[in-house]
Amino acid sequence: MSMSGTIIAAHGRHYLADVEGTKYQCVTRGKKTNVAVGDVVHLKQTSNDQAVIEDIADRTTLIYRSDQYKSKLLAANISRLFIVVATEPSFADDLVSRALVAAEAAGIEAHLILNKTDVKEPLPRARERAAVYGSLGYPVHEVSAKADPEHALSVLQPLLAGQHSIFIGQSGMGKSSLINLLVPDADIAVREISSALDTGKHTTTFTRLYWLPGGAAIIDSPGFQEFGLYHLTEGMLERAFVEFKPYLGGCKYYNCRHLAEPQCAVLEAVKDGKIAKMRHELYAQLLHESSQTLY
């Protein structure tokens, strides 16, 4: 029997698909593992709770990270990406900027959530750091999942309604607290998924999708410290830094890489303080990484 479902969890080459509330353990045909959480797939049922993925429906968006050797699909068909940062522990600008670049390159709207705003002492500094991204046009939403859950819900629920969202954040930022607030039975769902995927009792290292009322969805990706973007080409990179856009095409050389070329409009903007030095340094680093690929 063939049917259509959504991939709600992935662990290695094992997938879990949701077909109108019924869950199926899935594998792909052959060695292909290009399936992502959020993918709509066509399945062929092979037993009571098992199926084979026959093919993947066209995706609206796909976000992934990659190192020198391989890429890791994070999620498909998402419309919003939320990066969770906190007042403490300190968050990594590198990870935030990389996630924003990935979202920009994939055509996904990105937001920041500043969590733990009840921790007063580091709040001004965290706000100042988050404002760098706010000034680029990325909305920053302040919440405190533990101290004021009602306020956090009132801020986030309207942003999630009607969207397929992914939450990204380093460990320690309170991403799990936010997910548990937004998805009250998240813990039970994780246990169910763990046993269905047979990934061992306590693993939370798999990406998973939770349905929200009204057909919206949240995808939770495991906390990671690294976000490689080796797959982005030079052209994609310069366009993925939103603040470069006004200056592109203004350089003396049409193939300018905005690194050390004379009369480069982007470098002039960095010198004039119109582009943050930290962001330009990351651009240079990503350009270097993209030239290292072994694909």
mmCIF file of C-alpha atoms in Angstrom:
data_model
loop_
_atom_site.group_PDB
_atom_site.id
_atom_site.type_symbol
_atom_site.label_atom_id
_atom_site.label_comp_id
_atom_site.label_asym_id
_atom_site.label_seq_id
_atom_site.Cartn_x
_atom_site.Cartn_y
_atom_site.Cartn_z
ATOM 1 C CA MET A 1 0.000 0.000 0.000
ATOM 2 C CA SER A 2 1.458 3.381 -0.890
ATOM 3 C CA MET A 3 0.816 6.500 1.189
ATOM 4 C CA SER A 4 2.141 9.960 1.896
ATOM 5 C CA GLY A 5 3.581 11.167 5.205
ATOM 6 C CA THR A 6 5.935 13.644 6.894
ATOM 7 C CA ILE A 7 9.328 12.686 8.302
ATOM 8 C CA ILE A 8 9.215 13.622 11.998
ATOM 9 C CA ALA A 9 12.558 12.208 13.163
ATOM 10 C CA ALA A 10 15.848 11.029 11.737
ATOM 11 C CA HIS A 11 18.665 9.155 13.390
ATOM 12 C CA GLY A 12 21.422 7.863 11.172
ATOM 13 C CA ARG A 13 19.655 6.074 8.333
ATOM 14 C CA HIS A 14 16.504 5.388 10.312
ATOM 15 C CA TYR A 15 13.512 7.643 9.838
ATOM 16 C CA LEU A 16 10.115 7.987 11.432
ATOM 17 C CA ALA A 17 7.214 9.103 9.260
ATOM 18 C CA ASP A 18 3.857 10.358 10.444
ATOM 19 C CA VAL A 19 0.950 9.345 8.217
ATOM 20 C CA GLU A 20 -2.172 11.042 9.579
ATOM 21 C CA GLY A 21 -1.192 10.244 13.151
ATOM 22 C CA THR A 22 0.157 6.735 12.547
ATOM 23 C CA LYS A 23 3.922 6.405 12.809
ATOM 24 C CA TYR A 24 6.049 4.203 10.553
ATOM 25 C CA GLN A 25 9.700 3.262 10.850
ATOM 26 C CA CYS A 26 11.220 3.915 7.450
ATOM 27 C CA VAL A 27 14.314 3.186 5.472
ATOM 28 C CA THR A 28 15.355 4.463 2.073
ATOM 29 C CA ARG A 29 15.867 2.291 -0.955
ATOM 30 C CA GLY A 30 19.542 1.497 -1.494
ATOM 31 C CA LYS A 31 22.130 3.672 0.194
ATOM 32 C CA LYS A 32 20.556 7.071 -0.402
ATOM 33 C CA THR A 33 20.224 9.075 2.813
ATOM 34 C CA ASN A 34 19.116 12.413 1.428
ATOM 35 C CA VAL A 35 15.984 12.569 3.570
ATOM 36 C CA ALA A 36 15.441 15.391 6.066
ATOM 37 C CA VAL A 37 13.047 15.956 8.938
ATOM 38 C CA GLY A 38 10.099 17.911 7.526
ATOM 39 C CA ASP A 39 10.250 16.110 4.190
ATOM 40 C CA VAL A 40 6.956 14.979 2.700
ATOM 41 C CA VAL A 41 7.576 11.459 1.413
ATOM 42 C CA HIS A 42 5.766 8.768 -0.523
ATOM 43 C CA LEU A 43 5.915 5.468 1.325
ATOM 44 C CA LYS A 44 5.294 1.857 0.589
ATOM 45 C CA GLN A 45 4.139 -0.060 3.639
ATOM 46 C CA THR A 46 6.118 -3.265 4.218
ATOM 47 C CA SER A 47 4.640 -4.407 7.538
ATOM 48 C CA ASN A 48 2.436 -3.113 10.341
ATOM 49 C CA ASP A 49 4.663 -0.249 11.383
ATOM 50 C CA GLN A 50 7.359 -0.264 8.726
ATOM 51 C CA ALA A 51 7.697 1.292 5.297
ATOM 52 C CA VAL A 52 10.144 2.110 2.546
ATOM 53 C CA ILE A 53 10.592 5.680 1.324
ATOM 54 C CA GLU A 54 9.832 5.584 -2.400
ATOM 55 C CA ASP A 55 10.450 9.232 -3.141
ATOM 56 C CA ILE A 56 10.576 12.735 -1.666
ATOM 57 C CA ALA A 57 8.112 15.436 -2.687
ATOM 58 C CA ASP A 58 9.513 18.740 -3.986
ATOM 59 C CA ARG A 59 10.815 20.878 -1.128
ATOM 60 C CA THR A 60 10.045 24.538 -0.585
ATOM 61 C CA THR A 61 13.259 25.008 1.439
ATOM 62 C CA LEU A 62 16.150 22.896 2.689
ATOM 63 C CA ILE A 63 18.637 23.876 5.368
ATOM 64 C CA TYR A 64 21.820 21.999 6.061
ATOM 65 C CA ARG A 65 25.260 22.374 7.508
ATOM 66 C CA SER A 66 28.407 20.838 6.137
ATOM 67 C CA ASP A 67 32.020 20.239 7.003
ATOM 68 C CA GLN A 68 34.844 19.538 4.617
ATOM 69 C CA TYR A 69 33.743 15.978 4.025
ATOM 70 C CA LYS A 70 29.993 15.696 4.165
ATOM 71 C CA SER A 71 26.805 17.650 4.608
ATOM 72 C CA LYS A 72 24.127 17.061 7.199
ATOM 73 C CA LEU A 73 20.534 17.872 6.305
ATOM 74 C CA LEU A 74 18.835 19.670 9.178
ATOM 75 C CA ALA A 75 15.309 20.219 7.932
ATOM 76 C CA ALA A 76 13.125 20.579 4.859
ATOM 77 C CA ASN A 77 10.087 22.735 4.102
ATOM 78 C CA ILE A 78 10.637 25.214 6.909
ATOM 79 C CA SER A 79 9.525 28.835 6.720
ATOM 80 C CA ARG A 80 11.108 30.287 9.880
ATOM 81 C CA LEU A 81 14.344 29.704 11.742
ATOM 82 C CA PHE A 82 14.684 30.731 15.391
ATOM 83 C CA ILE A 83 18.132 31.030 16.934
ATOM 84 C CA VAL A 84 17.947 30.753 20.708
ATOM 85 C CA VAL A 85 20.554 32.811 22.592
ATOM 86 C CA ALA A 86 20.656 33.654 26.286
ATOM 87 C CA THR A 87 21.965 36.179 28.790
ATOM 88 C CA GLU A 88 24.103 33.395 30.263
ATOM 89 C CA PRO A 89 26.086 31.376 29.395
ATOM 90 C CA SER A 90 27.494 33.717 26.774
ATOM 91 C CA PHE A 91 26.451 32.812 23.226
ATOM 92 C CA ALA A 92 28.784 32.419 20.262
ATOM 93 C CA ASP A 93 28.426 35.128 17.618
ATOM 94 C CA ASP A 94 30.058 32.788 15.139
ATOM 95 C CA LEU A 95 27.261 30.230 15.475
ATOM 96 C CA VAL A 96 24.524 32.892 15.320
ATOM 97 C CA SER A 97 25.968 34.486 12.196
ATOM 98 C CA ARG A 98 26.495 31.132 10.495
ATOM 99 C CA ALA A 99 22.893 30.116 11.176
ATOM 100 C CA LEU A 100 21.704 33.475 9.783
ATOM 101 C CA VAL A 101 23.829 33.023 6.664
ATOM 102 C CA ALA A 102 22.429 29.488 6.203
ATOM 103 C CA ALA A 103 18.858 30.808 6.556
ATOM 104 C CA GLU A 104 19.509 33.663 4.136
ATOM 105 C CA ALA A 105 21.046 31.321 1.545
ATOM 106 C CA ALA A 106 18.062 28.958 1.860
ATOM 107 C CA GLY A 107 15.440 31.733 1.645
ATOM 108 C CA ILE A 108 14.164 31.204 5.195
ATOM 109 C CA GLU A 109 13.055 34.031 7.494
ATOM 110 C CA ALA A 110 15.293 34.199 10.589
ATOM 111 C CA HIS A 111 14.556 35.453 14.112
ATOM 112 C CA LEU A 112 16.534 35.566 17.367
ATOM 113 C CA ILE A 113 15.075 34.646 20.727
ATOM 114 C CA LEU A 114 16.925 36.149 23.689
ATOM 115 C CA ASN A 115 16.089 33.859 26.607
ATOM 116 C CA LYS A 116 16.713 34.173 30.378
ATOM 117 C CA THR A 117 15.997 37.911 30.459
ATOM 118 C CA ASP A 118 15.260 37.525 34.185
ATOM 119 C CA VAL A 119 19.017 37.197 34.801
ATOM 120 C CA LYS A 120 19.576 40.916 35.204
ATOM 121 C CA GLU A 121 23.341 41.361 35.484
ATOM 122 C CA PRO A 122 24.387 40.046 32.035
ATOM 123 C CA LEU A 123 21.188 41.322 30.341
ATOM 124 C CA PRO A 124 22.486 44.717 29.070
ATOM 125 C CA ARG A 125 25.516 43.113 27.413
ATOM 126 C CA ALA A 126 23.435 40.308 25.877
ATOM 127 C CA ARG A 127 20.951 42.883 24.556
ATOM 128 C CA GLU A 128 23.759 44.916 23.056
ATOM 129 C CA ARG A 129 25.155 41.832 21.311
ATOM 130 C CA ALA A 130 21.723 40.740 20.046
ATOM 131 C CA ALA A 131 21.091 44.297 18.787
ATOM 132 C CA VAL A 132 23.865 43.818 16.202
ATOM 133 C CA TYR A 133 21.540 41.316 14.486
ATOM 134 C CA GLY A 134 18.466 43.427 15.165
ATOM 135 C CA SER A 135 20.104 46.289 13.274
ATOM 136 C CA LEU A 136 20.474 43.978 10.252
ATOM 137 C CA GLY A 137 16.708 43.479 10.217
ATOM 138 C CA TYR A 138 16.463 40.176 12.105
ATOM 139 C CA PRO A 139 13.758 40.460 14.797
ATOM 140 C CA VAL A 140 14.942 39.836 18.372
ATOM 141 C CA HIS A 141 12.311 38.554 20.813
ATOM 142 C CA GLU A 142 13.011 38.731 24.547
ATOM 143 C CA VAL A 143 11.610 35.993 26.771
ATOM 144 C CA SER A 144 12.238 34.106 29.962
ATOM 145 C CA ALA A 145 10.955 30.552 29.575
ATOM 146 C CA LYS A 146 11.371 29.667 33.252
ATOM 147 C CA ALA A 147 10.663 32.937 35.090
ATOM 148 C CA ASP A 148 7.749 34.145 32.962
ATOM 149 C CA PRO A 149 6.360 31.287 30.841
ATOM 150 C CA GLU A 150 3.046 33.063 30.135
ATOM 151 C CA HIS A 151 4.841 36.041 28.592
ATOM 152 C CA ALA A 152 7.115 33.715 26.568
ATOM 153 C CA LEU A 153 4.059 31.924 25.168
ATOM 154 C CA SER A 154 2.318 35.188 24.312
ATOM 155 C CA VAL A 155 5.414 36.338 22.388
ATOM 156 C CA LEU A 156 6.205 33.091 20.574
ATOM 157 C CA GLN A 157 2.863 31.441 19.802
ATOM 158 C CA PRO A 158 1.788 34.102 17.246
ATOM 159 C CA LEU A 159 5.211 33.813 15.540
ATOM 160 C CA LEU A 160 4.840 30.042 15.195
ATOM 161 C CA ALA A 161 1.204 30.000 14.038
ATOM 162 C CA GLY A 162 0.860 28.749 10.485
ATOM 163 C CA GLN A 163 4.635 28.245 10.154
ATOM 164 C CA HIS A 164 7.006 25.321 9.995
ATOM 165 C CA SER A 165 9.798 26.515 12.274
ATOM 166 C CA ILE A 166 13.187 25.188 13.329
ATOM 167 C CA PHE A 167 14.842 26.021 16.648
ATOM 168 C CA ILE A 168 18.629 26.164 16.724
ATOM 169 C CA GLY A 169 20.874 26.939 19.660
ATOM 170 C CA GLN A 170 23.968 25.941 21.570
ATOM 171 C CA SER A 171 23.401 23.814 24.635
ATOM 172 C CA GLY A 172 22.774 25.883 27.743
ATOM 173 C CA MET A 173 20.645 28.537 26.033
ATOM 174 C CA GLY A 174 17.352 27.102 27.311
ATOM 175 C CA LYS A 175 16.120 25.832 23.971
ATOM 176 C CA SER A 176 14.668 22.691 25.606
ATOM 177 C CA SER A 177 12.766 24.777 28.155
ATOM 178 C CA LEU A 178 11.211 26.766 25.312
ATOM 179 C CA ILE A 179 10.291 23.630 23.362
ATOM 180 C CA ASN A 180 8.739 22.056 26.471
ATOM 181 C CA LEU A 181 6.737 25.226 27.033
ATOM 182 C CA LEU A 182 5.470 25.352 23.441
ATOM 183 C CA VAL A 183 4.942 21.591 23.117
ATOM 184 C CA PRO A 184 3.585 20.406 26.476
ATOM 185 C CA ASP A 185 4.001 16.695 25.713
ATOM 186 C CA ALA A 186 7.440 17.053 24.090
ATOM 187 C CA ASP A 187 9.099 14.707 26.609
ATOM 188 C CA ILE A 188 6.590 11.939 25.951
ATOM 189 C CA ALA A 189 6.976 12.437 22.199
ATOM 190 C CA VAL A 190 10.770 12.160 22.462
ATOM 191 C CA ARG A 191 10.460 8.917 24.424
ATOM 192 C CA GLU A 192 8.052 7.527 21.846
ATOM 193 C CA ILE A 193 10.324 8.532 18.974
ATOM 194 C CA SER A 194 13.383 7.073 20.757
ATOM 195 C CA SER A 195 11.730 3.713 21.191
ATOM 196 C CA ALA A 196 10.284 3.750 17.652
ATOM 197 C CA LEU A 197 13.698 4.523 16.184
ATOM 198 C CA ASP A 198 15.326 2.159 18.657
ATOM 199 C CA THR A 199 18.030 4.705 19.351
ATOM 200 C CA GLY A 200 18.581 3.760 22.981
ATOM 201 C CA LYS A 201 16.671 5.069 25.935
ATOM 202 C CA HIS A 202 18.167 8.484 26.606
ATOM 203 C CA THR A 203 19.293 9.868 23.320
ATOM 204 C CA THR A 204 18.224 13.358 22.324
ATOM 205 C CA THR A 205 20.743 13.696 19.523
ATOM 206 C CA PHE A 206 18.213 13.346 16.736
ATOM 207 C CA THR A 207 16.325 16.133 15.008
ATOM 208 C CA ARG A 208 12.567 15.847 15.472
ATOM 209 C CA LEU A 209 9.345 17.516 14.452
ATOM 210 C CA TYR A 210 6.419 18.335 16.752
ATOM 211 C CA TRP A 211 2.990 19.282 15.459
ATOM 212 C CA LEU A 212 1.282 22.329 16.928
ATOM 213 C CA PRO A 213 -2.471 22.996 16.822
ATOM 214 C CA GLY A 214 -3.635 24.211 13.418
ATOM 215 C CA GLY A 215 -1.032 22.328 11.401
ATOM 216 C CA ALA A 216 2.015 24.396 12.398
ATOM 217 C CA ALA A 217 5.187 22.517 13.303
ATOM 218 C CA ILE A 218 8.367 23.023 15.329
ATOM 219 C CA ILE A 219 11.527 21.173 14.427
ATOM 220 C CA ASP A 220 14.026 20.877 17.248
ATOM 221 C CA SER A 221 17.614 20.277 16.257
ATOM 222 C CA PRO A 222 20.123 18.985 18.825
ATOM 223 C CA GLY A 223 22.363 21.611 20.417
ATOM 224 C CA PHE A 224 25.511 21.923 18.378
ATOM 225 C CA GLN A 225 28.575 24.074 18.772
ATOM 226 C CA GLU A 226 29.600 24.062 15.103
ATOM 227 C CA PHE A 227 27.764 25.127 11.983
ATOM 228 C CA GLY A 228 29.861 24.509 8.880
ATOM 229 C CA LEU A 229 28.809 26.110 5.607
ATOM 230 C CA TYR A 230 31.323 24.563 3.247
ATOM 231 C CA HIS A 231 28.577 24.027 0.667
ATOM 232 C CA LEU A 232 27.967 27.723 -0.003
ATOM 233 C CA THR A 233 29.648 29.189 -3.074
ATOM 234 C CA GLU A 234 31.250 32.648 -3.215
ATOM 235 C CA GLY A 235 28.228 34.129 -4.959
ATOM 236 C CA MET A 236 25.846 32.651 -2.406
ATOM 237 C CA LEU A 237 27.968 33.912 0.476
ATOM 238 C CA GLU A 238 28.155 37.566 -0.514
ATOM 239 C CA ARG A 239 24.370 37.626 -0.959
ATOM 240 C CA ALA A 240 23.740 35.832 2.348
ATOM 241 C CA PHE A 241 25.237 38.719 4.341
ATOM 242 C CA VAL A 242 22.245 41.072 4.160
ATOM 243 C CA GLU A 243 24.254 44.169 5.029
ATOM 244 C CA PHE A 244 26.506 43.644 1.980
ATOM 245 C CA LYS A 245 23.573 44.010 -0.418
ATOM 246 C CA PRO A 246 23.640 47.827 -0.839
ATOM 247 C CA TYR A 247 27.325 47.647 -1.805
ATOM 248 C CA LEU A 248 27.364 44.679 -4.181
ATOM 249 C CA GLY A 249 28.033 45.838 -7.697
ATOM 250 C CA GLY A 250 29.729 48.990 -6.405
ATOM 251 C CA CYS A 251 33.255 47.574 -6.449
ATOM 252 C CA LYS A 252 35.843 48.507 -9.060
ATOM 253 C CA TYR A 253 36.254 44.880 -10.167
ATOM 254 C CA TYR A 254 33.159 42.920 -11.157
ATOM 255 C CA ASN A 255 34.620 39.697 -9.698
ATOM 256 C CA CYS A 256 35.672 41.374 -6.436
ATOM 257 C CA ARG A 257 35.863 38.971 -3.483
ATOM 258 C CA HIS A 258 35.684 41.785 -0.902
ATOM 259 C CA LEU A 259 38.840 40.635 0.866
ATOM 260 C CA ALA A 260 41.739 42.926 -0.068
ATOM 261 C CA GLU A 261 40.875 44.340 -3.489
ATOM 262 C CA PRO A 262 41.353 48.048 -4.207
ATOM 263 C CA GLN A 263 38.246 50.244 -4.397
ATOM 264 C CA CYS A 264 35.988 47.576 -2.906
ATOM 265 C CA ALA A 265 32.647 49.031 -1.814
ATOM 266 C CA VAL A 266 32.197 46.374 0.891
ATOM 267 C CA LEU A 267 35.637 47.028 2.445
ATOM 268 C CA GLU A 268 34.928 50.783 2.363
ATOM 269 C CA ALA A 269 31.675 50.126 4.257
ATOM 270 C CA VAL A 270 33.569 48.060 6.857
ATOM 271 C CA LYS A 271 36.067 50.925 7.263
ATOM 272 C CA ASP A 272 33.213 53.431 7.673
ATOM 273 C CA GLY A 273 31.546 51.258 10.345
ATOM 274 C CA LYS A 274 28.510 50.499 8.156
ATOM 275 C CA ILE A 275 29.325 46.780 8.181
ATOM 276 C CA ALA A 276 30.397 45.190 11.478
ATOM 277 C CA LYS A 277 34.028 44.031 11.390
ATOM 278 C CA MET A 278 33.013 40.769 13.097
ATOM 279 C CA ARG A 279 30.598 39.958 10.267
ATOM 280 C CA HIS A 280 33.147 40.741 7.549
ATOM 281 C CA GLU A 281 35.702 38.541 9.329
ATOM 282 C CA LEU A 282 33.208 35.674 9.330
ATOM 283 C CA TYR A 283 32.561 36.252 5.613
ATOM 284 C CA ALA A 284 36.320 35.948 4.951
ATOM 285 C CA GLN A 285 36.445 32.774 7.061
ATOM 286 C CA LEU A 286 33.484 31.224 5.200
ATOM 287 C CA LEU A 287 35.043 32.121 1.864
ATOM 288 C CA HIS A 288 38.194 30.340 2.962
ATOM 289 C CA GLU A 289 36.157 27.288 4.054
ATOM 290 C CA SER A 290 34.256 27.121 0.786
ATOM 291 C CA SER A 291 37.566 26.887 -1.081
ATOM 292 C CA GLN A 292 38.564 23.875 1.048
ATOM 293 C CA THR A 293 35.732 21.567 0.027
ATOM 294 C CA LEU A 294 36.413 18.026 -1.026
ATOM 295 C CA TYR A 295 33.104 17.480 -2.814
#
